[in-house]
Amino acid sequence: MSDDALVIFTPSGKRGRFALGTPVLTAARQLGVDLDSVCGGRGICSKCQVAPSFGDFPKHGVTVAETALSEWNAVEARYDRVRGLKTGRRLGCQATVQGDIVIDVPSESQVHRQVVRKAASARPITMDPATRLYFIEVQEPNMHEPSGDLERVCKALAEQWQITDVTAKLPVLNKLQPVLRKGKWQITVALHQPANSENLQILDVWPGLHEGGIYGLAIDLGSTTIAAHLCDLSDGRVLTSSGLMNPQIRFGEDLMSRVSYAMMNPGGDREMTTAVREAIDALTEEIAKEADIDPTLILETVFVCNPVMHHLLLGIDPVELGQAPFALATSSSLTLPARDLDLTKMNREAQVYILPCIAGHVGADAAAVALSEEPNKSEDLVLVVDVGTNAEILLGDKSRVLACSSPTGPAFEGAQISSGQRAAPGAIERIEINPETKEPRFRVIGSDLWSDDPEFANATAATGVTGICGSGIIEAVAEMRMAGILDPSGLIGSAEQVGTPRCEVEGRVNAYLIHDGSADGGPRITVTQGDIRAIQLAKSALYAGAKLLMDEMGVDSVDRVTLAGAFGAHISPKHAMVLGMIPDAPLDKVTSAGNAAGHGARIALCSREARGRIEEVVGQIHKIETAVEPKFQEHFVNASAIPNAVDPFEILNAVVPLPTPSFNTGGGDAGGAGGRRRRRRA
């Protein structure tokens, strides 16, 4: 029996072997995992709470036994008795390693909590909400007309608002009579009418004229983050936005890892469903508190999500999505009560609308992007890329729209990167490298100053420089390529080849040093050869997906590119092009749409007409399945070069000439410039 064990932390992905009996907090500190603690490990502050996971984790190559952590001790039992621990949580300072273990660090236990950058768009939305308020005067009961209170409410709606076919569930009936009498037979009713339906349901009632407003949530349920916008249903205003990490990350960082977890662990799908629903409840409670509103006034919620998240939210086993033909349980839009999803922190009669899915790997989030960006109405050919752990790609114009998804993985989010982290204060998000001196300068989240500014140290004293996030690693790799530190094949040169001591030997390969904070107890932040490979894999998958759509469309170029998603909003078009993430195009034609999926969710929240429209549009989008397309692998291999081994990127080279060193052979062009451009289809 081994006397040590493998400890894997999520969402950071950091791992290491530790002697049995090592406290989880100690392992986290030695690996540089962002786990908070202020009481010195005495089990008082509760800041170091962690969530261990058990079962088979094929992605990590481990099977975690129930005995992988020590049993509860007296300190944890006392804390739970006095202050309460969430189900499944342990105190990192008390639990010790007894076997291979996967441990999730919840967002509230992180010192440098993620900045969920899925801000709401300010673009206007035409209001046509599915839930509206109506003030009515109801006839009092009398001995001569023995109808019930609900029937007289329905009669008042018909006479005063010409609204018929109204129903009410039992919870509304339970409060209807006292509300009518308190309001002296004047009440306000909240009526919900689903898209493409004439039937209305009373969701709630208030005595007299209700002036407190009603609200809805637009939720972008992503693989990595959950972002929510709280909107006023009368005018569409965003009162506040908030987000948190998707707790399902501890079961797998990418979608197929979560499908595998469900397949390998009986009840694993229910475990993931419970985790995400509890997270949504927590987010709802937090966002209502932040906006200072009564959460029972939240009467609607719209979800956009990829197919695996869609099934896990609904409590449907996603196993069929893990194998061809990738069959969805349903691709239609859904309207159902929040209580069916065990969502308890909003009105008990609140209605949930989930946008339709396009296909087995192209979900409601892609439909929301289509609703927001409307490629089907474009005069020119537009490529819309929603960049995330799983990228959704749309290509089209007024004549036709194509869609696919591409498994980019979590590298763009800072995971699987040696110094990577989620977007949080202290993370490097921008970087420039002088092509002559090879010296870098950078900016971190939380400060507008560059690292070569004399005031930078003071400005970042509170956060320090902690790591590099997704946008930072994209810029770092592209800048290394432009500065000649990286050759077209993705190899980092040695100090002698490049001419800078920042290129350091790391085993049989090299790494590039961006920042050395070790003198002050901080981290050494480098870009390693392994980091380059992780980014190459991610960007190659993204580019290959786009090329498949271009092949199907019969074109060799696009007129413009729109980068969507929280991450897409922070990508520099030039750096994305240098890296070869997206097809060659004029840089001024590469724009950001911000959180297009979230904006599409808000449109659907605020407009019944938009719900009907996107349900029709989704039926017209043609899906390309990357998993079974033979040319995907060919495009993927070609795209592993930076920017590409075959596609010439003539527009980019006219603006940003790239050096062509070859650190593998000592000379020559490893980039491969070949390949003629096809003419665009007439």
Short mmCIF file of N, CA and C in Angstrom, two decimals, residues 114-199:
data_model
loop_
_atom_site.label_atom_id
_atom_site.label_comp_id
_atom_site.label_asym_id
_atom_site.label_seq_id
_atom_site.Cartn_x
_atom_site.Cartn_y
_atom_site.Cartn_z
N GLN A 114 -13.39 34.68 -8.29
CA GLN A 114 -13.47 34.97 -9.71
C GLN A 114 -14.32 36.20 -9.97
N VAL A 115 -13.87 36.99 -10.94
CA VAL A 115 -14.68 38.08 -11.45
C VAL A 115 -15.50 37.50 -12.60
N VAL A 116 -16.78 37.26 -12.38
CA VAL A 116 -17.63 36.71 -13.43
C VAL A 116 -17.98 37.85 -14.36
N ARG A 117 -17.34 37.86 -15.55
CA ARG A 117 -17.37 39.06 -16.38
C ARG A 117 -18.45 38.98 -17.45
N LYS A 118 -19.57 38.35 -17.12
CA LYS A 118 -20.67 38.28 -18.06
C LYS A 118 -21.64 39.42 -17.77
N ALA A 119 -21.20 40.64 -18.04
CA ALA A 119 -22.02 41.81 -17.75
C ALA A 119 -23.19 41.88 -18.74
N ALA A 120 -24.25 42.56 -18.30
CA ALA A 120 -25.43 42.70 -19.15
C ALA A 120 -25.16 43.72 -20.25
N SER A 121 -25.68 43.43 -21.43
CA SER A 121 -25.55 44.36 -22.55
C SER A 121 -26.53 45.52 -22.36
N ALA A 122 -26.14 46.68 -22.88
CA ALA A 122 -27.00 47.86 -22.78
C ALA A 122 -27.89 48.02 -24.01
N ARG A 123 -27.83 47.05 -24.93
CA ARG A 123 -28.62 47.18 -26.15
C ARG A 123 -30.12 47.13 -25.82
N PRO A 124 -30.92 47.92 -26.55
CA PRO A 124 -32.35 47.99 -26.23
C PRO A 124 -33.08 46.70 -26.56
N ILE A 125 -34.14 46.44 -25.81
CA ILE A 125 -34.98 45.27 -26.01
C ILE A 125 -36.43 45.73 -26.09
N THR A 126 -37.17 45.26 -27.08
CA THR A 126 -38.59 45.59 -27.20
C THR A 126 -39.37 44.76 -26.19
N MET A 127 -40.08 45.43 -25.29
CA MET A 127 -40.76 44.75 -24.20
C MET A 127 -42.07 44.10 -24.66
N ASP A 128 -42.19 42.84 -24.35
CA ASP A 128 -43.42 42.07 -24.57
C ASP A 128 -43.39 40.90 -23.59
N PRO A 129 -43.36 41.19 -22.27
CA PRO A 129 -43.11 40.12 -21.29
C PRO A 129 -44.24 39.10 -21.24
N ALA A 130 -43.89 37.88 -20.89
CA ALA A 130 -44.89 36.82 -20.76
C ALA A 130 -45.69 36.97 -19.48
N THR A 131 -45.13 37.68 -18.50
CA THR A 131 -45.83 37.89 -17.24
C THR A 131 -46.09 39.38 -17.05
N ARG A 132 -47.35 39.73 -16.83
CA ARG A 132 -47.76 41.13 -16.67
C ARG A 132 -48.66 41.28 -15.45
N LEU A 133 -48.76 42.51 -14.98
CA LEU A 133 -49.65 42.84 -13.85
C LEU A 133 -50.94 43.47 -14.37
N TYR A 134 -52.06 43.09 -13.74
CA TYR A 134 -53.37 43.66 -14.08
C TYR A 134 -54.11 44.00 -12.81
N PHE A 135 -54.58 45.24 -12.74
CA PHE A 135 -55.40 45.68 -11.60
C PHE A 135 -56.87 45.50 -11.97
N ILE A 136 -57.63 44.85 -11.08
CA ILE A 136 -59.04 44.61 -11.36
C ILE A 136 -59.89 44.90 -10.12
N GLU A 137 -61.16 45.20 -10.37
CA GLU A 137 -62.17 45.32 -9.32
C GLU A 137 -63.11 44.14 -9.45
N VAL A 138 -63.20 43.36 -8.38
CA VAL A 138 -63.93 42.09 -8.42
C VAL A 138 -65.28 42.26 -7.72
N GLN A 139 -66.32 41.71 -8.33
CA GLN A 139 -67.66 41.77 -7.72
C GLN A 139 -67.68 40.97 -6.41
N GLU A 140 -68.26 41.55 -5.40
CA GLU A 140 -68.34 40.86 -4.11
C GLU A 140 -69.33 39.69 -4.23
N PRO A 141 -69.12 38.64 -3.44
CA PRO A 141 -70.05 37.51 -3.47
C PRO A 141 -71.39 37.89 -2.84
N ASN A 142 -72.44 37.25 -3.32
CA ASN A 142 -73.75 37.47 -2.69
C ASN A 142 -74.57 36.19 -2.81
N MET A 143 -75.68 36.17 -2.12
CA MET A 143 -76.49 34.97 -2.04
C MET A 143 -77.16 34.63 -3.37
N HIS A 144 -77.27 35.63 -4.26
CA HIS A 144 -78.00 35.42 -5.50
C HIS A 144 -77.12 34.89 -6.63
N GLU A 145 -75.77 35.05 -6.48
CA GLU A 145 -74.86 34.55 -7.51
C GLU A 145 -73.77 33.73 -6.82
N PRO A 146 -73.98 32.45 -6.66
CA PRO A 146 -73.10 31.61 -5.83
C PRO A 146 -71.83 31.14 -6.54
N SER A 147 -71.18 32.03 -7.34
CA SER A 147 -69.92 31.63 -8.00
C SER A 147 -68.76 31.80 -7.02
N GLY A 148 -67.65 31.12 -7.31
CA GLY A 148 -66.48 31.20 -6.45
C GLY A 148 -65.66 32.45 -6.70
N ASP A 149 -64.76 32.74 -5.79
CA ASP A 149 -63.92 33.93 -5.91
C ASP A 149 -63.07 33.88 -7.18
N LEU A 150 -62.49 32.71 -7.50
CA LEU A 150 -61.66 32.62 -8.70
C LEU A 150 -62.49 32.90 -9.94
N GLU A 151 -63.72 32.37 -9.99
CA GLU A 151 -64.56 32.58 -11.15
C GLU A 151 -64.89 34.07 -11.33
N ARG A 152 -65.09 34.78 -10.21
CA ARG A 152 -65.39 36.21 -10.32
C ARG A 152 -64.15 37.02 -10.69
N VAL A 153 -62.96 36.53 -10.29
CA VAL A 153 -61.70 37.17 -10.74
C VAL A 153 -61.57 37.00 -12.26
N CYS A 154 -61.87 35.81 -12.74
CA CYS A 154 -61.79 35.56 -14.19
C CYS A 154 -62.80 36.42 -14.95
N LYS A 155 -63.98 36.59 -14.37
CA LYS A 155 -65.00 37.42 -14.99
C LYS A 155 -64.55 38.87 -15.06
N ALA A 156 -63.91 39.34 -13.98
CA ALA A 156 -63.42 40.72 -13.96
C ALA A 156 -62.32 40.92 -15.00
N LEU A 157 -61.44 39.94 -15.15
CA LEU A 157 -60.39 40.05 -16.17
C LEU A 157 -60.99 40.10 -17.57
N ALA A 158 -62.02 39.31 -17.79
CA ALA A 158 -62.67 39.29 -19.11
C ALA A 158 -63.36 40.62 -19.40
N GLU A 159 -64.06 41.17 -18.40
CA GLU A 159 -64.83 42.41 -18.61
C GLU A 159 -63.92 43.64 -18.67
N GLN A 160 -62.89 43.67 -17.81
CA GLN A 160 -62.08 44.89 -17.71
C GLN A 160 -60.83 44.88 -18.59
N TRP A 161 -60.36 43.68 -18.96
CA TRP A 161 -59.14 43.59 -19.76
C TRP A 161 -59.30 42.71 -21.00
N GLN A 162 -60.49 42.16 -21.22
CA GLN A 162 -60.75 41.28 -22.37
C GLN A 162 -59.79 40.08 -22.38
N ILE A 163 -59.51 39.57 -21.19
CA ILE A 163 -58.61 38.42 -21.03
C ILE A 163 -59.44 37.21 -20.60
N THR A 164 -59.31 36.12 -21.38
CA THR A 164 -60.08 34.90 -21.06
C THR A 164 -59.12 33.72 -20.93
N ASP A 165 -59.68 32.55 -20.66
CA ASP A 165 -58.91 31.31 -20.53
C ASP A 165 -57.83 31.43 -19.45
N VAL A 166 -58.26 31.82 -18.25
CA VAL A 166 -57.34 32.02 -17.13
C VAL A 166 -57.49 30.88 -16.12
N THR A 167 -56.37 30.37 -15.63
CA THR A 167 -56.37 29.33 -14.62
C THR A 167 -55.49 29.74 -13.45
N ALA A 168 -55.60 29.00 -12.35
CA ALA A 168 -54.77 29.25 -11.17
C ALA A 168 -54.48 27.93 -10.48
N LYS A 169 -53.26 27.79 -9.97
CA LYS A 169 -52.87 26.59 -9.23
C LYS A 169 -53.26 26.73 -7.76
N LEU A 170 -53.13 25.63 -7.03
CA LEU A 170 -53.55 25.59 -5.63
C LEU A 170 -52.89 26.64 -4.75
N PRO A 171 -51.58 26.91 -4.87
CA PRO A 171 -50.99 27.94 -3.99
C PRO A 171 -51.65 29.31 -4.14
N VAL A 172 -52.07 29.66 -5.36
CA VAL A 172 -52.76 30.93 -5.56
C VAL A 172 -54.14 30.88 -4.94
N LEU A 173 -54.85 29.75 -5.11
CA LEU A 173 -56.17 29.62 -4.50
C LEU A 173 -56.10 29.75 -2.98
N ASN A 174 -54.99 29.26 -2.40
CA ASN A 174 -54.85 29.33 -0.94
C ASN A 174 -54.81 30.77 -0.42
N LYS A 175 -54.30 31.70 -1.21
CA LYS A 175 -54.17 33.07 -0.73
C LYS A 175 -55.19 34.02 -1.35
N LEU A 176 -55.97 33.54 -2.34
CA LEU A 176 -56.86 34.43 -3.07
C LEU A 176 -57.91 35.07 -2.18
N GLN A 177 -58.59 34.29 -1.35
CA GLN A 177 -59.69 34.85 -0.56
C GLN A 177 -59.23 35.92 0.44
N PRO A 178 -58.19 35.67 1.24
CA PRO A 178 -57.75 36.75 2.14
C PRO A 178 -57.25 37.98 1.40
N VAL A 179 -56.61 37.81 0.25
CA VAL A 179 -56.12 38.96 -0.51
C VAL A 179 -57.29 39.79 -1.03
N LEU A 180 -58.33 39.12 -1.53
CA LEU A 180 -59.50 39.85 -2.03
C LEU A 180 -60.15 40.68 -0.93
N ARG A 181 -60.26 40.09 0.22
CA ARG A 181 -60.93 40.81 1.31
C ARG A 181 -60.06 41.92 1.89
N LYS A 182 -58.75 41.69 1.92
CA LYS A 182 -57.86 42.74 2.40
C LYS A 182 -57.85 43.93 1.45
N GLY A 183 -57.97 43.65 0.18
CA GLY A 183 -57.97 44.71 -0.82
C GLY A 183 -59.33 45.31 -1.07
N LYS A 184 -60.30 44.88 -0.28
CA LYS A 184 -61.67 45.39 -0.44
C LYS A 184 -62.14 45.17 -1.88
N TRP A 185 -61.85 43.97 -2.41
CA TRP A 185 -62.31 43.50 -3.71
C TRP A 185 -61.61 44.20 -4.87
N GLN A 186 -60.50 44.85 -4.54
CA GLN A 186 -59.62 45.38 -5.57
C GLN A 186 -58.27 44.67 -5.42
N ILE A 187 -57.80 44.03 -6.48
CA ILE A 187 -56.55 43.28 -6.38
C ILE A 187 -55.72 43.47 -7.65
N THR A 188 -54.45 43.15 -7.54
CA THR A 188 -53.55 43.08 -8.70
C THR A 188 -53.18 41.63 -8.91
N VAL A 189 -53.29 41.17 -10.15
CA VAL A 189 -52.94 39.79 -10.46
C VAL A 189 -51.76 39.78 -11.42
N ALA A 190 -50.88 38.82 -11.24
CA ALA A 190 -49.78 38.59 -12.17
C ALA A 190 -50.18 37.44 -13.08
N LEU A 191 -50.30 37.71 -14.37
CA LEU A 191 -50.72 36.71 -15.35
C LEU A 191 -49.55 36.33 -16.24
N HIS A 192 -49.39 35.03 -16.42
CA HIS A 192 -48.34 34.50 -17.28
C HIS A 192 -48.95 33.83 -18.50
N GLN A 193 -48.45 34.22 -19.69
CA GLN A 193 -48.93 33.62 -20.93
C GLN A 193 -47.74 33.07 -21.70
N PRO A 194 -47.62 31.75 -21.83
CA PRO A 194 -46.49 31.17 -22.57
C PRO A 194 -46.51 31.60 -24.03
N ALA A 195 -45.37 31.51 -24.69
CA ALA A 195 -45.29 31.82 -26.11
C ALA A 195 -46.17 30.85 -26.89
N ASN A 196 -46.79 31.35 -27.94
CA ASN A 196 -47.63 30.54 -28.84
C ASN A 196 -48.76 29.84 -28.09
N SER A 197 -49.31 30.52 -27.08
CA SER A 197 -50.42 29.94 -26.33
C SER A 197 -51.39 31.04 -25.93
N GLU A 198 -52.67 30.70 -25.90
CA GLU A 198 -53.69 31.66 -25.48
C GLU A 198 -54.09 31.44 -24.02
N ASN A 199 -53.56 30.40 -23.40
CA ASN A 199 -53.92 30.11 -22.01
C ASN A 199 -53.05 30.91 -21.05
#
